[in-house]
Structures are given as C-alpha cells and as structure tokens.
Amino acid sequence: MNSKLNWISETRKIALVLLAAWGMGWVVGHAFIAFAIASVALLAYSTLQLTRMHKWLSEAKDAPPESVGLWGDVFDRMYNLQRQHSEARSELQSTVNYLRDSFASIRDGAVMLNAAGAIEWSNHAAENLLGLVYPNDRGQDILNLVRAPEFHQYFLDADFNAPLHLETNGEPQRFLRFEITCFGDGDRLMFVRDVTKINRLEQTRKDFVGNVSHELRTPLTVITGYLGTLLGAQDTLDQKLVKPLQQMQQQAQRMESLLKDLLWLSRLENMEGASKAELVDISGLLVELRSDYQTSYSGRDIELELESDHKLFGDHRELYSAISNLLLNALKYSPDDRPVVISWKQEGGEYLLSVADQGLGIDATHLPRLTERFYRVDDSRSSATGGTGLGLAIVKHVAAGHGAQLRIESVLGVGSKFILAFPA
Ligand code: ADP
C-alpha cells in the first residue's frame, strides 16, 4: 500500500472511532465526554507504539514489534531501511578489509598518512623496514619516527615526482627507496622498498666497468707505444707491414678513446649524488670551448649567442665534457658549410644551454634510446665519424648530476638541437 492511501485510511479510521464515540456518547447523553475519552485512547495508542519503536531501536533487536495499520507500515519500512543500511555497511567493511589485507600482504612497506603527516595505517613490511608498529604508532607524526634528514627534506618539499633513495644507518645497512603519492584531501600513500640488492648489483657493475677499463689501459699504452715507435721508423720496415701497422694504430687509438670515455662515465656515475660547490661561469666556459674547437675545426662556423651571464653551481670539467660532446656531434653530423650555434639564455623558470646544427637530423623513433650507451642511429654514420657511442650517455649523466634535463629536438634532414635545461 502506498503512503498516501495509508494516510487516508488511517485518518478515516480515527475519524470513524471519534464519530462512533461521539454517537454512543450522544445516546447516553455524554457526547463530549465520550469524544474526549476516545481521543485520549487514540493518543495513548500512538504513545504506546512510539514507546515500542523507541525500545526496538534502542535494543537494536533484529525483528521489529508486530503492529497493524500505519504503525505496522512504519515499523516495516524502518526495518527494511535498517537492513539495507547494515548490508551496505558490511559490504563496505569487507571491501576495506580486502584492501587492507592486500596492502598488508605486499612486500613493500605501505604507510597511509593524513594531511598533517600523521600515520593512519601501516603494514607489516613497514614495521620491518622503518620500525613502524601498527596500531601503536597510529596518529604519530611520520617525521618523528623516520628521522633521516634526507627524508625530512623530501617530505617537507612535497615534490614527489621522483623517488627518494636513502641509505640507512642501522644494522644491517640498507638502501631504501621511498615513493609517495597524494590522494583524497591532502592524504598521502607512501611505499618503501628495500633496494639493497639492486644497489649492490649496480655498484658491482659500475666497479667492474671502471676496473676493466682501468686495467686495459696499461697494456694498450704499451701496444700504442710500440706501434708509434715502429711507424716512426717506417723506412727500416718491410713496406708490406706499414698499412697493417697504421690500421692497428688507428684501432688502438679508437680503443683508447673508448676506455677514456668508459672511465669518465664510471666516474660520473659514482659522483652523481655529490653536491656541486664550484660556481661555473657558463659564458666563459663557452668562449673557451669555442676557441678550443675553432682551432681543430678551423673551417667551421661556430656561433655563440650569450644572452645570460648567469653562473651555475657545478663541475667545470663535467660541464665542459658534456657541452664539448654536443658540439662535437653537431660538427660531425652536419655539413662543413653549415653553422653550429651554441646559446645560453634564461627562459621561463629555466636556464637553457643549447647546441643546434643544420645537419642530418634524427628520426623521432630513435630519440627515446639515443642516450643509451653505444646506441647508434645507424652504424655507417658513426663509423664514418669515429665516435665511441658514449658521448650522449656522458651528456645525460652530467645533466643528471647537475639536476638538469637533456631535451632533444630534431627533424630528419633539417637539423638537431640538444638542450640542457637547468632549473633556475
Ligand atoms: P657517437 O660517438 O656515435 O657520436 P653519441 O652518443 O654521441 O655517440 O651519439 C649517439 C648517436 O646519436 C650517434 O651515433 C648519432 O647517430 C646520433 N647523433 C648524435 N648527435 C647528433 C646530431 N647532432 N645530429 C645527428 N645525429 C646525432
């Protein structure tokens, strides 16, 4: 029955009762008293039903009290609403439990933090990695429990685009990787991963490359030394040997350049986290670089556009090597009659150092992999120019070590522009 009909029939019933009471009272000569008694009885009935409802609600019993008419309908509806509500609640609770169980079971430490940085929840792995005990530490400020200064800086800067790598002091010593994402109303979800093994492997790889390059240098120096001596006395040599010896010397020199670049790369990798305290005059560096290259590439037009005299905190040697790699590539991969333009300027919130050429250009498909070691657009291009395939890898590492980004803009057959963008 719908509520309107229910209301009409209930009003009709009350009216009938009151009318009947009035009628009976009139018969016995006390119409008003009978009417008043019937009204009080109706009021008492309603109060009784209200009391039953109150008792039912406060005792939170399952089934509602039996009743008829409008009151029965009210009881049934309230009962249905209550049931729907409790079903929705238990469904929600089981979703929350499921999510918590899945977070709790992951091997990474997971910590939920509110907008004020207080712990809302953390899993078992967070206890193992950070010593957070849930639920004891609930409500505690994360900065009071994770005390490493690097973490404080990272957390307070609130720039979570890149993860934080941290070396712990305790025993056993660990390398941790922190990743934070924001959600809801300023809440944060923090994941912590133990990267000790990966770090050690990476360090072993770096050491291996560095050591091999270093060890190979001495025998190579002996070989190039003897080749130099032999070719220095060409007249006394069997002429059939001259060409092979010259080729050997060429390849030995190539190997020397390779080892030099590999050693330099391995030094850059090891220095990447170190802070740069030297104030480098970029304009001065570019003038010096231009004059150095103008000597070896005398026929080439190397233009300088210096629109800023801003100095950077950095490493002069590293920056010189990165920019000279870019300049060398621009000279190698563009025709002799085209200029190469080096510029230094401020744009928006950045300082931009760019090296632009009007040369071969690079197809867009190669750009994402261009800074990988030994990646070449095509081998014939590089073998003709005698490159080591490590130049752009060096540039990338120098950029990372200086907090800069390497951007490459290139159009095949038109030219390329390599930009080092330093944050202001
Ligand atoms: P390489 O020693 O071979 O020059 P790099 O790491 O410096 O090694 O460069 C990687 C590859 O990127 C090069 O082999 C070349 O194909 C391409 N490249 C680099 N700079 C330029 C440029 N300015 N114009 C066209 N191609 C370039």
Coordinates of C-alpha atoms and ligand atoms in Angstrom, one line a residue:
M1 CA 0.0 0.0 0.0
N2 CA 1.4 3.4 -0.8
S3 CA 1.9 6.1 1.9
K4 CA -0.9 8.4 0.6
L5 CA -3.5 5.7 0.8
N6 CA -2.2 4.5 4.1
W7 CA -2.5 8.1 5.5
I8 CA -6.1 8.4 4.1
S9 CA -7.3 5.1 5.5
E10 CA -5.6 5.8 8.9
T11 CA -7.3 9.3 9.1
R12 CA -10.6 7.6 8.1
K13 CA -10.2 5.0 10.9
I14 CA -9.5 7.8 13.5
A15 CA -12.5 9.8 12.3
L16 CA -14.7 6.7 12.5
V17 CA -13.6 5.9 16.1
L18 CA -14.2 9.5 17.1
L19 CA -17.5 9.6 15.3
A20 CA -18.6 6.3 16.9
A21 CA -17.6 7.6 20.4
W22 CA -19.5 10.8 19.8
G23 CA -22.6 8.8 18.6
M24 CA -22.5 6.5 21.6
G25 CA -22.0 9.3 24.0
W26 CA -24.9 11.2 22.5
V27 CA -27.1 8.2 23.0
V28 CA -26.3 8.2 26.7
G29 CA -26.3 12.0 26.9
H30 CA -22.4 12.5 27.3
A31 CA -21.3 13.0 23.8
F32 CA -18.4 15.4 24.7
I33 CA -17.0 13.1 27.5
A34 CA -17.2 10.0 25.2
F35 CA -15.4 12.0 22.4
A36 CA -12.7 13.1 24.9
I37 CA -12.2 9.5 26.2
A38 CA -11.8 8.3 22.6
S39 CA -9.3 11.0 21.8
V40 CA -7.2 10.2 24.9
A41 CA -7.4 6.4 24.0
L42 CA -6.1 7.2 20.5
L43 CA -3.3 9.3 21.9
A44 CA -2.4 6.6 24.3
Y45 CA -2.3 4.1 21.5
S46 CA 0.1 6.3 19.5
T47 CA 2.3 6.9 22.5
L48 CA 2.4 3.1 23.1
Q49 CA 3.5 2.5 19.5
L50 CA 6.1 5.2 19.8
T51 CA 7.4 3.6 23.1
R52 CA 7.6 0.2 21.4
M53 CA 9.5 1.8 18.5
H54 CA 11.9 3.5 20.8
K55 CA 12.5 0.3 22.7
W56 CA 13.1 -1.6 19.5
L57 CA 15.5 0.9 18.2
S58 CA 17.5 1.2 21.4
E59 CA 17.7 -2.6 21.9
A60 CA 18.7 -3.0 18.3
K61 CA 16.8 -6.2 18.0
D62 CA 16.5 -7.8 14.7
A63 CA 12.8 -8.0 14.0
P64 CA 10.5 -5.1 14.7
P65 CA 7.5 -5.4 17.1
E66 CA 4.2 -6.6 15.5
S67 CA 1.8 -3.9 14.6
V68 CA -1.0 -3.1 12.3
G69 CA -2.1 -0.1 10.2
L70 CA 0.1 2.9 9.7
W71 CA 2.3 1.9 12.6
G72 CA 2.8 -1.5 11.2
D73 CA 3.8 0.1 7.9
V74 CA 6.2 2.5 9.7
F75 CA 7.8 -0.5 11.5
D76 CA 8.3 -2.5 8.3
R77 CA 9.8 0.4 6.4
M78 CA 12.2 1.2 9.2
Y79 CA 13.2 -2.4 9.4
N80 CA 13.9 -2.6 5.7
L81 CA 15.9 0.6 5.8
Q82 CA 17.9 -0.7 8.7
R83 CA 18.6 -4.0 6.9
Q84 CA 19.7 -2.2 3.7
H85 CA 22.0 0.0 5.7
S86 CA 23.6 -2.8 7.6
E87 CA 24.1 -4.8 4.3
A88 CA 25.8 -1.8 2.7
R89 CA 27.9 -1.3 5.7
S90 CA 29.1 -4.9 5.8
E91 CA 29.8 -4.8 2.1
L92 CA 31.9 -1.7 2.6
Q93 CA 33.7 -3.2 5.5
S94 CA 34.5 -6.3 3.6
T95 CA 35.9 -4.1 0.7
V96 CA 38.0 -2.2 3.3
N97 CA 39.2 -5.5 4.8
Y98 CA 40.1 -6.9 1.4
L99 CA 42.1 -3.8 0.5
R100 CA 43.8 -3.7 3.9
D101 CA 44.7 -7.4 3.6
S102 CA 46.1 -6.9 0.1
F103 CA 48.2 -3.9 1.2
A104 CA 49.3 -5.8 4.4
S105 CA 50.5 -8.7 2.3
I106 CA 52.7 -6.8 -0.1
R107 CA 56.4 -7.0 0.4
D108 CA 56.9 -3.2 0.1
G109 CA 56.3 -1.1 3.2
A110 CA 53.0 0.8 2.8
V111 CA 52.0 3.7 5.0
M112 CA 48.9 5.9 4.9
L113 CA 49.4 9.4 6.1
N114 CA 46.9 12.1 6.7
A115 CA 47.3 15.7 5.5
A116 CA 49.2 16.6 8.7
G117 CA 51.7 13.8 8.1
A118 CA 50.3 11.5 10.9
I119 CA 50.2 7.8 10.4
E120 CA 46.7 6.4 9.7
W121 CA 47.8 2.9 8.9
S122 CA 50.9 0.8 8.1
N123 CA 51.6 -2.8 7.1
H124 CA 54.0 -5.4 8.4
A125 CA 56.7 -4.6 5.9
A126 CA 56.8 -1.0 7.1
E127 CA 57.5 -2.4 10.6
N128 CA 60.4 -4.4 9.2
L129 CA 61.8 -1.6 7.0
L130 CA 61.1 1.5 9.1
G131 CA 60.3 0.2 12.6
L132 CA 56.7 1.5 12.5
V133 CA 54.4 -0.6 14.7
Y134 CA 50.7 -0.5 13.8
P135 CA 48.4 0.2 15.6
N136 CA 50.7 1.6 18.4
D137 CA 52.1 4.3 16.1
R138 CA 48.7 5.4 14.7
G139 CA 48.4 9.2 15.0
Q140 CA 52.2 9.7 15.3
D141 CA 53.9 12.2 13.0
I142 CA 55.9 10.3 10.4
L143 CA 58.8 12.8 10.8
N144 CA 59.2 11.8 14.5
L145 CA 59.6 8.1 13.5
V146 CA 61.7 8.3 10.3
R147 CA 64.4 10.7 11.4
A148 CA 66.8 10.7 8.4
P149 CA 67.4 14.4 7.3
E150 CA 67.1 13.5 3.6
F151 CA 63.6 12.1 4.3
H152 CA 62.6 15.2 6.2
Q153 CA 63.7 17.4 3.3
Y154 CA 62.0 15.2 0.8
F155 CA 58.7 15.0 2.8
L156 CA 58.6 18.8 3.5
D157 CA 59.5 19.8 -0.1
A158 CA 56.5 17.7 -1.1
D159 CA 57.8 17.3 -4.7
F160 CA 57.1 13.6 -5.1
N161 CA 57.7 13.3 -8.9
A162 CA 61.0 11.4 -8.3
P163 CA 61.5 8.7 -5.6
L164 CA 63.9 9.2 -2.7
H165 CA 66.8 6.8 -2.3
L166 CA 68.1 6.6 1.2
E167 CA 71.0 4.7 2.9
T168 CA 70.1 3.7 6.5
N169 CA 72.5 3.8 9.4
G170 CA 71.2 0.8 11.4
E171 CA 72.4 -2.8 11.2
P172 CA 72.0 -4.3 8.7
Q173 CA 72.7 -1.3 6.5
R174 CA 70.1 -0.9 3.8
F175 CA 69.2 1.1 0.8
L176 CA 65.6 2.2 0.8
R177 CA 63.5 3.7 -2.0
F178 CA 60.6 5.9 -1.0
E179 CA 57.7 6.7 -3.3
I180 CA 54.9 9.0 -2.2
T181 CA 51.6 9.7 -3.9
C182 CA 48.9 12.1 -2.8
F183 CA 45.2 11.2 -2.7
G184 CA 42.0 12.4 -1.1
D185 CA 42.2 15.6 0.8
G186 CA 45.9 16.0 1.2
D187 CA 46.4 12.4 2.4
R188 CA 49.5 10.5 1.2
L189 CA 50.3 6.9 0.5
M190 CA 53.9 6.0 1.0
F191 CA 55.6 2.9 -0.4
V192 CA 59.1 1.9 0.8
R193 CA 61.1 -0.8 -1.0
D194 CA 64.4 -2.4 0.1
V195 CA 66.7 -1.9 -2.9
T196 CA 69.9 -3.0 -1.2
K197 CA 70.4 -6.0 -3.5
I198 CA 69.8 -4.0 -6.7
N199 CA 72.1 -1.2 -5.4
R200 CA 74.9 -3.7 -4.7
L201 CA 74.5 -5.3 -8.1
E202 CA 74.5 -1.8 -9.8
Q203 CA 77.6 -0.9 -7.8
T204 CA 79.3 -4.1 -8.8
R205 CA 78.5 -3.4 -12.4
K206 CA 79.9 0.2 -12.1
D207 CA 83.1 -1.1 -10.4
F208 CA 83.5 -3.8 -13.0
V209 CA 83.3 -1.5 -15.9
G210 CA 85.6 1.0 -14.1
N211 CA 88.2 -1.6 -13.2
V212 CA 88.2 -3.4 -16.6
S213 CA 88.7 0.0 -18.4
H214 CA 91.5 0.9 -16.0
E215 CA 93.2 -2.5 -16.3
L216 CA 93.1 -2.4 -20.1
R217 CA 94.8 1.0 -20.3
T218 CA 98.3 -0.2 -19.4
P219 CA 98.6 -3.0 -22.0
L220 CA 97.0 -0.7 -24.6
T221 CA 99.6 2.1 -23.7
V222 CA 102.4 -0.5 -24.3
I223 CA 100.8 -1.5 -27.7
T224 CA 100.3 2.0 -28.9
G225 CA 103.8 2.9 -27.7
Y226 CA 105.4 0.1 -29.8
L227 CA 103.2 0.9 -32.8
G228 CA 104.3 4.5 -32.6
T229 CA 108.0 3.5 -32.4
L230 CA 107.6 1.1 -35.4
L231 CA 105.8 3.6 -37.5
G232 CA 108.3 6.3 -36.6
A233 CA 110.9 4.2 -38.3
Q234 CA 108.9 3.3 -41.4
D235 CA 111.9 3.4 -43.7
T236 CA 113.5 0.5 -42.0
L237 CA 110.3 -1.6 -42.1
D238 CA 109.1 -4.1 -44.7
Q239 CA 106.7 -1.8 -46.7
K240 CA 104.0 -4.6 -46.6
L241 CA 103.8 -4.1 -42.9
V242 CA 103.2 -0.3 -43.0
K243 CA 99.5 -0.4 -43.9
P244 CA 98.5 -3.1 -41.3
L245 CA 100.5 -1.3 -38.7
Q246 CA 98.8 2.0 -39.5
Q247 CA 95.4 0.3 -39.2
M248 CA 96.4 -1.3 -35.9
Q249 CA 97.4 2.1 -34.6
Q250 CA 94.1 3.6 -35.7
Q251 CA 92.1 0.9 -33.9
A252 CA 94.3 1.2 -30.8
Q253 CA 93.6 4.9 -30.7
R254 CA 89.9 4.2 -31.0
M255 CA 90.2 1.7 -28.1
E256 CA 92.0 4.4 -26.1
S257 CA 89.1 6.8 -26.7
L258 CA 86.6 4.2 -25.7
L259 CA 88.4 3.4 -22.5
K260 CA 88.8 7.1 -21.7
D261 CA 85.0 7.6 -22.2
L262 CA 84.2 4.5 -20.2
L263 CA 86.4 5.6 -17.3
W264 CA 84.9 9.1 -17.4
L265 CA 81.4 7.6 -17.4
S266 CA 82.1 5.5 -14.5
R267 CA 83.5 8.5 -12.6
L268 CA 80.3 10.5 -13.5
E269 CA 78.1 7.6 -12.2
N270 CA 79.9 7.5 -8.9
M271 CA 79.8 11.2 -8.5
E272 CA 76.1 11.6 -9.4
G273 CA 74.8 12.2 -5.9
A274 CA 77.6 14.5 -4.8
S275 CA 76.8 18.2 -4.4
K276 CA 78.4 20.7 -6.7
A277 CA 80.1 23.6 -4.9
E278 CA 82.0 25.2 -7.7
L279 CA 80.5 28.3 -9.3
V280 CA 80.9 27.9 -13.0
D281 CA 80.9 30.8 -15.4
I282 CA 79.0 29.2 -18.3
S283 CA 79.6 32.2 -20.7
G284 CA 83.3 32.0 -20.0
L285 CA 83.3 28.2 -20.5
L286 CA 81.5 28.5 -23.8
V287 CA 84.0 31.1 -25.1
E288 CA 86.9 28.8 -24.0
L289 CA 85.2 25.8 -25.7
R290 CA 84.6 27.7 -28.9
S291 CA 88.2 28.8 -29.2
D292 CA 89.4 25.2 -28.5
Y293 CA 87.3 23.7 -31.2
Q294 CA 87.7 26.6 -33.7
T295 CA 91.4 25.6 -33.7
S296 CA 90.8 21.9 -34.7
Y297 CA 87.8 22.7 -36.9
S298 CA 89.2 25.9 -38.5
G299 CA 86.9 25.8 -41.5
R300 CA 83.7 25.6 -39.4
D301 CA 81.4 28.4 -38.4
I302 CA 80.8 28.0 -34.6
E303 CA 78.4 30.8 -33.4
L304 CA 77.9 31.9 -29.8
E305 CA 74.7 33.5 -28.6
L306 CA 75.2 34.6 -25.0
E307 CA 72.0 36.1 -23.7
S308 CA 72.8 35.5 -20.0
D309 CA 75.8 35.8 -17.7
H310 CA 74.3 33.5 -15.1
K311 CA 76.7 31.3 -13.3
L312 CA 75.8 27.7 -12.2
F313 CA 76.9 25.7 -9.2
G314 CA 78.5 22.7 -10.9
D315 CA 81.6 20.9 -12.0
H316 CA 83.6 22.8 -14.7
R317 CA 85.2 19.7 -16.1
E318 CA 82.0 17.7 -16.3
L319 CA 80.1 20.6 -18.0
Y320 CA 83.0 21.2 -20.4
S321 CA 82.9 17.5 -21.4
A322 CA 79.1 17.4 -21.8
I323 CA 79.0 20.5 -24.0
S324 CA 82.0 19.5 -26.0
N325 CA 80.3 16.2 -26.7
L326 CA 77.3 18.0 -28.0
L327 CA 79.4 20.4 -30.1
L328 CA 81.5 17.6 -31.5
N329 CA 78.4 15.7 -32.6
A330 CA 76.9 18.9 -34.1
L331 CA 80.1 19.3 -36.1
K332 CA 80.4 15.6 -37.0
Y333 CA 76.8 15.2 -38.1
S334 CA 76.3 18.4 -40.2
P335 CA 77.9 19.6 -43.4
D336 CA 81.0 21.8 -43.3
D337 CA 79.3 24.8 -44.8
R338 CA 76.6 25.0 -42.2
P339 CA 77.0 26.9 -38.9
V340 CA 76.7 25.3 -35.4
V341 CA 75.0 27.7 -32.9
I342 CA 75.6 27.4 -29.1
S343 CA 73.3 29.6 -27.0
W344 CA 73.0 30.3 -23.2
K345 CA 69.8 32.1 -22.1
Q346 CA 67.1 32.3 -19.5
E347 CA 63.6 31.2 -20.5
G348 CA 60.7 31.0 -18.0
G349 CA 62.0 29.3 -14.9
E350 CA 65.0 27.7 -16.6
Y351 CA 68.4 28.4 -17.9
L352 CA 68.9 26.8 -21.3
L353 CA 72.1 25.8 -22.9
S354 CA 71.6 24.6 -26.5
V355 CA 73.7 23.3 -29.3
A356 CA 72.0 23.5 -32.7
D357 CA 73.1 22.3 -36.1
Q358 CA 71.6 22.2 -39.6
G359 CA 72.7 18.6 -40.3
L360 CA 71.4 15.1 -40.8
G361 CA 68.8 15.3 -38.1
I362 CA 67.4 12.2 -36.2
D363 CA 64.2 10.3 -36.8
A364 CA 61.8 10.6 -33.9
T365 CA 61.8 6.8 -33.3
H366 CA 65.4 7.0 -32.2
L367 CA 65.1 9.8 -29.7
P368 CA 64.0 7.8 -26.6
R369 CA 67.0 5.5 -26.9
L370 CA 69.6 8.0 -28.1
T371 CA 71.3 8.5 -24.7
E372 CA 71.9 4.7 -24.1
R373 CA 75.5 3.6 -24.2
F374 CA 76.6 2.5 -27.7
Y375 CA 73.2 3.3 -29.2
R376 CA 73.6 4.4 -32.8
V377 CA 71.1 5.8 -35.3
D378 CA 73.0 3.9 -37.9
D379 CA 76.4 2.3 -37.8
S380 CA 77.6 3.7 -41.1
R381 CA 77.0 7.3 -39.8
S382 CA 79.1 6.7 -36.7
S383 CA 81.9 4.6 -38.1
A384 CA 82.5 7.3 -40.7
T385 CA 82.9 9.9 -37.9
G386 CA 84.8 7.7 -35.5
G387 CA 82.6 8.2 -32.5
T388 CA 82.6 6.0 -29.4
G389 CA 78.8 5.8 -29.0
L390 CA 79.2 7.1 -25.4
G391 CA 79.0 10.8 -26.0
L392 CA 75.3 11.3 -25.3
A393 CA 75.4 8.9 -22.3
I394 CA 78.1 11.2 -20.8
V395 CA 75.9 14.2 -21.5
K396 CA 72.9 12.5 -19.8
H397 CA 74.9 11.7 -16.7
V398 CA 76.4 15.2 -16.4
A399 CA 72.9 16.6 -16.8
A400 CA 71.5 14.3 -14.0
G401 CA 74.4 15.2 -11.8
H402 CA 73.6 18.9 -12.2
G403 CA 69.8 18.5 -11.7
A404 CA 69.3 19.4 -15.4
Q405 CA 67.3 17.8 -18.2
L406 CA 68.5 16.9 -21.6
R407 CA 66.0 17.7 -24.3
I408 CA 66.4 16.7 -27.9
E409 CA 64.6 18.4 -30.8
S410 CA 65.4 17.1 -34.2
V411 CA 63.9 16.9 -37.7
L412 CA 65.4 14.4 -40.2
G413 CA 67.2 16.2 -43.0
V414 CA 66.8 19.6 -41.3
G415 CA 68.9 19.6 -38.1
S416 CA 69.1 18.9 -34.4
K417 CA 69.0 20.9 -31.2
F418 CA 70.3 19.4 -27.9
I419 CA 69.2 21.5 -24.9
L420 CA 70.5 21.2 -21.3
A421 CA 67.7 22.8 -19.2
F422 CA 68.9 23.8 -15.7
P423 CA 66.3 24.8 -13.1
A424 CA 66.6 28.4 -12.0
Ligands
ADP1 P1 78.7 8.8 -31.2 O1 80.1 8.7 -30.6 O2 78.4 7.6 -32.1 O3 78.5 10.1 -31.9 P2 76.8 9.7 -29.3 O4 76.4 9.0 -28.0 O5 77.5 11.0 -29.2 O6 77.8 8.6 -30.0 O7 75.6 9.8 -30.2 C1 74.7 8.7 -30.4 C2 74.2 8.7 -31.8 O8 73.3 9.8 -31.9 C3 75.2 9.0 -32.9 O9 75.7 7.7 -33.3 C4 74.4 9.7 -34.0 O10 73.8 8.7 -34.8 C5 73.3 10.4 -33.2 N1 73.6 11.8 -33.1 C6 74.1 12.4 -32.0 N2 74.2 13.8 -32.2 C7 73.7 14.0 -33.4 C8 73.5 15.2 -34.2 N3 73.8 16.4 -33.7 N4 72.9 15.1 -35.4 C9 72.5 13.9 -35.9 N5 72.7 12.7 -35.2 C10 73.3 12.8 -34.0

